[in-house]
Amino acid sequence: MNDLVALHAPIADALAAAVRRVVDSGWYILGPEVDDFEAAFAAYCGVRHAVGVGNGTDAIELALAAVGAGRGSRVALAANAGGYGTTAVLALGAEPVYVDVDEDTATLDPALLDRKTFDAVLVTHLYGRLADMAALRTVADAHGAKLVEDCAQAHGAARDGRVAGAWGDAAAFSFYPTKNLGALGDAGAVVTADAGVAQRVRRLRQYGWDRKYHQVAGPARNSRLDELQAAVLGAKLPHLDGWNARRVAVAARYAATIEHPKLTLPDVAAPSHVGHLYVLRTTDRDALSAHLRAHGVPHDVHYPVPDHRQPVHGGRFAGLGLPVTERLCAEVLSLPCHPALAPAEVDRIAAALNSWAA
Ligand SMILES: *Cc1c(COP(=O)(O)O)cnc(C)c1O
């Protein structure tokens, strides 16, 4: 599904130099590399503050906590986004309020959100597509709720010149290796225009300290961005827009070459989509999967089990129906879509799909 070796090969010297610089500096936690990357990433997102943390799930949890969510808060979110948001909400002791998604965009439906009761909204820009942030902001404001973005699949997605991460009261990023911007291990960040939110995340990521050995905030944890990962991310950030363009070009080539009556293709148009995943739909997914396996085409399902049907909840959401979410989880299938994918390989995959005798 990905080829990170091919992605990194052309910048291997820059990555090695970044690692070497950190090794030689003798400074491995919260130092100049993290400062530099936080400044560069905040500028990229068009916001004042970025705070590096250990991973994307911690970023969601700390972003929610920093805007005031905690034990007993009701956090509205979609149930088709892989369970990361749910993990963060449950860790906070907050209550997930699942909302169905829009059929075409697979992101939170603002009209359905408006019918719920909630204290905060977590919106995931799923598969690389910026959600309808203007409409979601209107609904959140009408409910007096804070709005937090999960940008783990949408680094650089933009509408009207405004990038993912610059719309919410706070936004969470993951730099897991396969994301559009990925580290060589776990990493994440919270970005925000709000100095108070940024300060709370800075405290919560490191024992609740305002300064060494003074705990002023909690419940806190240790979730820091390593100097090593920050240096790697700083070396990769200048390539992000070019990589995103290549992802969108792969998607455009799929759209131009796949033709099958039983497949529904996604609309992956830049700049509000950055092609994190190319997710098509079919009502006959098991048969398609078997066909692709027979033709040696890698594929995956993002995601097969909706959050409200996960065993972790017991029977808590047994009475909740989310028809669009449930249909999507039963029908979606992801094809390889990454910057190192050659046009000839895209064509081979498209030909394999077109030959499916469904
Ligand atoms: C990857 C991902 C996360 C979690 O990131 P980690 O760094 O693995 O914790 C959160 N949300 C979405 C939508 C993701 O794709």
Coordinates of C-alpha atoms and ligand atoms in Angstrom, one line a residue:
M1 CA 0.0 0.0 0.0
N2 CA 3.0 2.3 0.6
D3 CA 6.7 2.3 -0.5
L4 CA 8.5 4.4 2.1
V5 CA 11.9 3.2 1.0
A6 CA 11.2 4.6 -2.5
L7 CA 9.8 7.8 -1.0
H8 CA 12.9 8.4 1.2
A9 CA 15.6 7.3 -1.3
P10 CA 15.8 10.7 -3.1
I11 CA 16.2 12.6 0.2
A12 CA 18.4 10.0 2.0
D13 CA 21.3 12.4 2.4
A14 CA 19.1 15.1 4.0
L15 CA 17.6 12.5 6.4
A16 CA 21.0 11.1 7.3
A17 CA 22.3 14.7 7.9
A18 CA 19.3 15.4 10.2
V19 CA 19.9 12.3 12.2
R20 CA 23.6 12.9 12.4
R21 CA 23.0 16.5 13.6
V22 CA 20.9 15.3 16.5
V23 CA 23.3 12.5 17.4
D24 CA 26.2 14.9 17.5
S25 CA 24.3 17.6 19.4
G26 CA 23.9 15.4 22.5
W27 CA 20.4 16.9 23.0
Y28 CA 17.5 14.4 22.4
I29 CA 14.4 15.7 24.1
L30 CA 12.6 19.2 23.6
G31 CA 15.5 21.1 22.1
P32 CA 16.2 23.2 19.1
E33 CA 15.0 20.7 16.5
V34 CA 11.5 20.6 18.1
D35 CA 11.5 24.4 18.4
D36 CA 12.4 24.7 14.7
F37 CA 10.0 22.2 13.5
E38 CA 7.1 23.6 15.6
A39 CA 7.8 27.0 14.1
A40 CA 8.0 25.7 10.5
F41 CA 4.9 23.5 10.8
A42 CA 2.8 26.3 12.4
A43 CA 3.8 28.6 9.5
Y44 CA 2.9 25.9 7.0
C45 CA -0.6 25.6 8.6
G46 CA -1.0 29.3 8.8
V47 CA -1.4 29.4 12.6
R48 CA 0.6 30.9 15.4
H49 CA 1.4 27.8 17.5
A50 CA 2.4 24.2 16.9
V51 CA 3.2 21.9 19.8
G52 CA 5.0 18.6 19.1
V53 CA 3.7 15.5 20.9
G54 CA 4.3 11.8 20.9
N55 CA 1.7 10.6 18.4
G56 CA -1.6 11.6 16.7
T57 CA -3.9 10.0 19.2
D58 CA -2.3 11.9 22.1
A59 CA -2.6 15.0 19.9
I60 CA -6.3 14.5 19.7
E61 CA -6.6 13.9 23.4
L62 CA -4.5 16.9 24.4
A63 CA -6.2 19.2 21.9
L64 CA -9.6 18.2 23.3
A65 CA -8.4 18.7 26.9
A66 CA -6.9 22.0 26.0
V67 CA -10.2 23.4 24.7
G68 CA -11.9 22.2 27.9
A69 CA -13.2 18.7 27.3
G70 CA -12.8 16.2 30.1
R71 CA -14.6 13.8 32.3
G72 CA -18.3 13.7 31.4
S73 CA -18.0 16.1 28.4
R74 CA -20.0 15.1 25.3
V75 CA -17.8 15.0 22.2
A76 CA -19.5 14.7 18.9
L77 CA -17.6 12.7 16.2
A78 CA -18.0 10.4 13.2
A79 CA -17.8 6.6 13.7
N80 CA -16.1 5.8 10.3
A81 CA -12.7 7.2 11.0
G82 CA -10.7 4.3 12.4
G83 CA -11.5 4.7 16.1
Y84 CA -8.6 7.1 16.9
G85 CA -11.0 9.9 18.0
T86 CA -12.9 7.4 20.2
T87 CA -9.7 6.2 21.8
A88 CA -8.9 9.8 22.8
V89 CA -12.4 10.6 23.9
L90 CA -12.6 7.5 26.2
A91 CA -9.1 8.2 27.6
L92 CA -10.4 11.7 28.6
G93 CA -13.3 10.1 30.4
A94 CA -15.6 11.9 28.0
E95 CA -18.6 10.5 26.2
P96 CA -18.6 9.9 22.5
V97 CA -21.7 11.3 20.7
Y98 CA -21.7 9.6 17.3
V99 CA -23.0 11.5 14.3
D100 CA -23.6 10.0 10.9
V101 CA -21.6 11.2 7.9
D102 CA -22.4 12.7 4.5
E103 CA -22.6 9.9 1.9
D104 CA -20.5 11.7 -0.7
T105 CA -17.7 13.1 1.4
A106 CA -17.7 10.5 4.2
T107 CA -17.2 13.4 6.7
L108 CA -19.4 14.7 9.5
D109 CA -22.8 15.8 8.3
P110 CA -23.4 19.4 9.6
A111 CA -27.3 19.0 9.5
L112 CA -27.2 15.8 11.5
L113 CA -24.7 17.3 14.0
D114 CA -27.1 20.1 14.6
R115 CA -29.7 17.6 16.0
K116 CA -27.3 16.3 18.7
T117 CA -26.4 17.6 22.1
F118 CA -22.6 18.1 22.7
D119 CA -19.9 20.2 24.3
A120 CA -17.2 19.8 21.7
V121 CA -16.9 18.5 18.1
L122 CA -14.1 16.4 16.7
V123 CA -14.1 16.5 12.9
T124 CA -11.8 14.1 10.9
H125 CA -10.8 15.2 7.4
L126 CA -11.1 11.6 6.3
Y127 CA -9.0 10.1 3.5
G128 CA -7.4 13.6 2.9
R129 CA -10.6 15.6 2.2
L130 CA -11.2 18.8 4.2
A131 CA -14.6 18.5 5.8
D132 CA -17.2 21.3 5.4
M133 CA -15.6 23.5 8.0
A134 CA -17.6 26.6 7.4
A135 CA -20.9 24.8 8.0
L136 CA -19.5 22.8 11.0
R137 CA -18.3 26.0 12.6
T138 CA -21.7 27.5 12.3
V139 CA -23.3 24.5 14.0
A140 CA -20.6 24.3 16.7
D141 CA -21.0 28.0 17.5
A142 CA -24.8 27.7 17.7
H143 CA -24.3 24.9 20.3
G144 CA -21.6 26.9 22.2
A145 CA -19.2 24.0 21.5
K146 CA -15.5 24.0 20.7
L147 CA -14.3 22.6 17.3
V148 CA -11.3 20.4 17.1
E149 CA -9.9 19.0 13.8
D150 CA -8.3 15.6 13.3
C151 CA -5.9 16.4 10.5
A152 CA -4.0 13.1 10.6
Q153 CA -4.9 12.3 7.0
A154 CA -5.0 15.8 5.6
H155 CA -1.7 17.6 6.0
G156 CA -1.9 20.6 3.6
A157 CA -5.5 20.2 2.4
A158 CA -7.0 23.6 1.9
R159 CA -10.1 25.6 1.0
D160 CA -10.1 29.3 0.2
G161 CA -6.4 29.3 1.0
R162 CA -7.0 28.1 4.5
V163 CA -5.2 24.9 5.4
A164 CA -6.4 22.0 7.6
G165 CA -5.5 22.9 11.1
A166 CA -6.4 26.5 10.7
W167 CA -10.1 26.1 11.0
G168 CA -10.7 24.7 14.5
D169 CA -10.1 26.0 18.0
A170 CA -7.3 23.4 18.0
A171 CA -6.2 20.7 15.5
A172 CA -4.4 17.3 15.9
F173 CA -1.8 15.9 13.5
S174 CA -0.2 12.5 13.3
F175 CA 3.2 12.0 11.7
Y176 CA 2.9 8.2 11.7
P177 CA 5.3 7.0 8.9
T178 CA 2.5 6.4 6.3
K179 CA 0.8 9.8 6.7
N180 CA 1.2 12.5 4.1
L181 CA 4.0 13.9 6.3
G182 CA 5.5 11.0 8.3
A183 CA 8.3 10.6 10.8
L184 CA 10.6 7.6 11.1
G185 CA 8.5 6.4 14.0
D186 CA 5.7 7.8 16.1
A187 CA 5.1 11.6 16.3
G188 CA 2.3 14.1 16.4
A189 CA 1.5 17.8 16.9
V190 CA -1.3 20.1 18.1
V191 CA -1.7 23.3 16.2
T192 CA -3.8 26.3 17.2
A193 CA -4.2 30.0 16.8
D194 CA -4.9 30.3 20.5
A195 CA -2.0 31.0 22.8
G196 CA -3.8 29.7 25.8
V197 CA -4.6 26.4 24.1
A198 CA -1.0 26.0 23.0
Q199 CA 0.2 26.7 26.6
R200 CA -2.1 24.1 28.0
V201 CA -0.9 21.5 25.5
R202 CA 2.7 22.4 26.3
R203 CA 2.0 21.7 30.0
L204 CA -0.1 18.6 29.5
R205 CA 2.5 16.9 27.2
Q206 CA 5.1 17.1 30.0
Y207 CA 3.8 16.1 33.5
G208 CA 1.7 19.3 33.8
W209 CA 4.8 21.4 34.3
D210 CA 4.9 25.1 33.8
R211 CA 8.6 24.9 34.6
K212 CA 10.8 22.1 35.7
Y213 CA 9.3 20.2 38.7
H214 CA 6.3 22.5 39.1
Q215 CA 3.1 20.7 38.2
V216 CA 0.3 23.2 37.5
A217 CA -1.9 21.3 35.1
G218 CA -3.6 17.9 34.9
P219 CA -4.3 15.2 34.4
A220 CA -1.1 15.3 32.4
R221 CA 1.3 12.8 30.9
N222 CA 4.6 12.4 29.1
S223 CA 4.0 12.8 25.4
R224 CA 6.9 14.6 23.8
L225 CA 8.1 14.9 20.2
D226 CA 11.7 13.5 20.0
E227 CA 14.5 15.8 18.7
L228 CA 15.3 13.0 16.2
Q229 CA 11.8 12.9 14.8
A230 CA 11.5 16.7 14.7
A231 CA 14.8 16.9 12.7
V232 CA 13.5 14.2 10.2
L233 CA 10.1 16.0 9.9
G234 CA 11.9 19.3 9.3
A235 CA 13.8 17.7 6.4
K236 CA 10.6 16.3 4.9
L237 CA 8.3 19.3 5.3
P238 CA 9.6 21.1 2.2
H239 CA 8.6 18.1 0.1
L240 CA 5.0 17.8 1.4
D241 CA 3.2 19.9 -1.2
G242 CA 5.0 18.1 -4.0
W243 CA 4.2 14.7 -2.5
N244 CA 0.5 15.7 -2.1
A245 CA 0.4 16.7 -5.8
R246 CA 1.7 13.3 -6.7
R247 CA -0.9 11.6 -4.6
V248 CA -3.7 13.6 -6.3
A249 CA -2.1 12.8 -9.7
V250 CA -2.3 9.1 -8.9
A251 CA -6.0 9.5 -7.9
A252 CA -6.7 11.4 -11.2
R253 CA -5.1 8.6 -13.2
Y254 CA -7.3 6.0 -11.4
A255 CA -10.3 8.2 -12.2
A256 CA -9.3 8.4 -15.9
T257 CA -8.6 4.7 -16.3
I258 CA -10.9 2.7 -14.0
E259 CA -14.3 2.0 -15.6
H260 CA -16.6 -0.6 -14.0
P261 CA -20.3 -0.6 -13.4
K262 CA -20.0 -2.0 -9.9
L263 CA -17.4 0.5 -8.7
T264 CA -18.1 4.0 -7.3
L265 CA -15.0 6.2 -7.5
P266 CA -14.2 9.0 -5.1
D267 CA -13.9 12.7 -6.0
V268 CA -10.3 13.5 -5.2
A269 CA -9.7 17.1 -6.3
A270 CA -7.0 19.3 -5.0
P271 CA -6.6 21.5 -3.0
S272 CA -9.3 20.5 -0.6
H273 CA -8.2 16.8 -1.0
V274 CA -4.6 15.7 -0.6
G275 CA -5.1 12.0 -1.7
H276 CA -4.1 10.4 1.6
L277 CA -6.2 7.3 0.6
Y278 CA -8.0 6.4 -2.6
V279 CA -11.2 4.8 -1.4
L280 CA -13.7 3.4 -3.8
R281 CA -17.0 1.7 -3.0
T282 CA -18.6 -1.6 -4.1
T283 CA -21.5 -3.6 -2.8
D284 CA -19.5 -6.8 -3.6
R285 CA -16.4 -6.1 -1.6
D286 CA -15.4 -9.7 -0.7
A287 CA -15.5 -10.7 -4.3
L288 CA -13.5 -7.7 -5.4
S289 CA -10.9 -8.3 -2.7
A290 CA -10.5 -11.9 -3.8
H291 CA -10.1 -10.7 -7.5
L292 CA -7.5 -8.2 -6.5
R293 CA -5.6 -10.7 -4.4
A294 CA -5.5 -13.1 -7.3
H295 CA -4.0 -10.3 -9.4
G296 CA -1.4 -9.3 -6.8
V297 CA -2.9 -5.9 -6.2
P298 CA -2.4 -4.6 -2.6
H299 CA -5.6 -3.2 -1.0
D300 CA -7.1 -2.5 2.4
V301 CA -10.3 -1.5 4.1
H302 CA -10.4 1.9 5.9
Y303 CA -12.3 1.0 8.1
P304 CA -14.3 -2.2 8.4
V305 CA -15.9 -1.8 11.9
P306 CA -17.6 1.5 12.8
D307 CA -16.7 2.9 16.2
H308 CA -20.2 2.4 17.7
R309 CA -20.0 -1.3 16.9
Q310 CA -16.6 -1.9 18.5
P311 CA -16.6 -4.5 21.3
V312 CA -15.0 -2.0 23.7
H313 CA -18.4 -0.3 24.2
G314 CA -20.2 -3.5 25.2
G315 CA -23.9 -2.9 24.4
R316 CA -23.8 0.8 25.1
F317 CA -24.6 1.8 21.5
A318 CA -26.6 -1.2 20.5
G319 CA -29.7 1.0 19.9
L320 CA -27.8 3.5 17.8
G321 CA -28.1 3.3 14.0
L322 CA -25.8 5.3 11.7
P323 CA -27.0 4.1 8.3
V324 CA -24.6 5.9 6.0
T325 CA -21.6 5.1 8.3
E326 CA -22.6 1.4 8.4
R327 CA -23.1 1.2 4.6
L328 CA -19.7 2.9 4.0
C329 CA -17.9 0.6 6.4
A330 CA -19.4 -2.4 4.5
E331 CA -18.5 -1.0 1.0
V332 CA -15.2 0.9 1.1
L333 CA -12.0 -0.5 -0.3
S334 CA -8.7 1.4 -0.5
L335 CA -6.2 1.1 -3.4
P336 CA -2.5 2.0 -3.2
C337 CA -2.2 5.8 -3.5
H338 CA 1.2 7.3 -2.6
P339 CA 3.8 9.6 -4.1
A340 CA 6.2 6.8 -5.1
L341 CA 3.6 4.9 -7.1
A342 CA 4.6 4.8 -10.8
P343 CA 2.0 5.6 -13.6
A344 CA 2.6 2.1 -15.0
E345 CA 1.7 0.5 -11.7
V346 CA -1.5 2.7 -11.5
D347 CA -2.4 1.4 -15.0
R348 CA -1.7 -2.2 -14.0
I349 CA -4.0 -1.8 -11.0
A350 CA -6.7 -0.1 -13.1
A351 CA -6.6 -2.9 -15.7
A352 CA -6.9 -5.5 -12.9
L353 CA -10.0 -3.7 -11.6
N354 CA -11.5 -3.3 -15.1
S355 CA -11.1 -7.1 -15.7
W356 CA -13.2 -7.9 -12.6
A357 CA -16.0 -10.1 -13.9
A358 CA -18.5 -9.2 -11.3
Ligands
LIG1 C1 -3.3 7.8 12.0 C2 -4.5 8.5 12.5 C3 -4.6 8.9 13.8 C4 -3.7 8.4 14.9 O1 -2.4 8.7 14.8 P1 -1.3 7.9 15.6 O2 -0.1 8.8 15.4 O3 -1.2 6.6 15.0 O4 -1.7 7.9 17.0 C5 -5.7 9.7 14.2 N1 -6.7 10.0 13.3 C6 -6.6 9.5 12.0 C7 -7.8 9.9 11.1 C8 -5.6 8.8 11.6 O5 -5.6 8.4 10.3

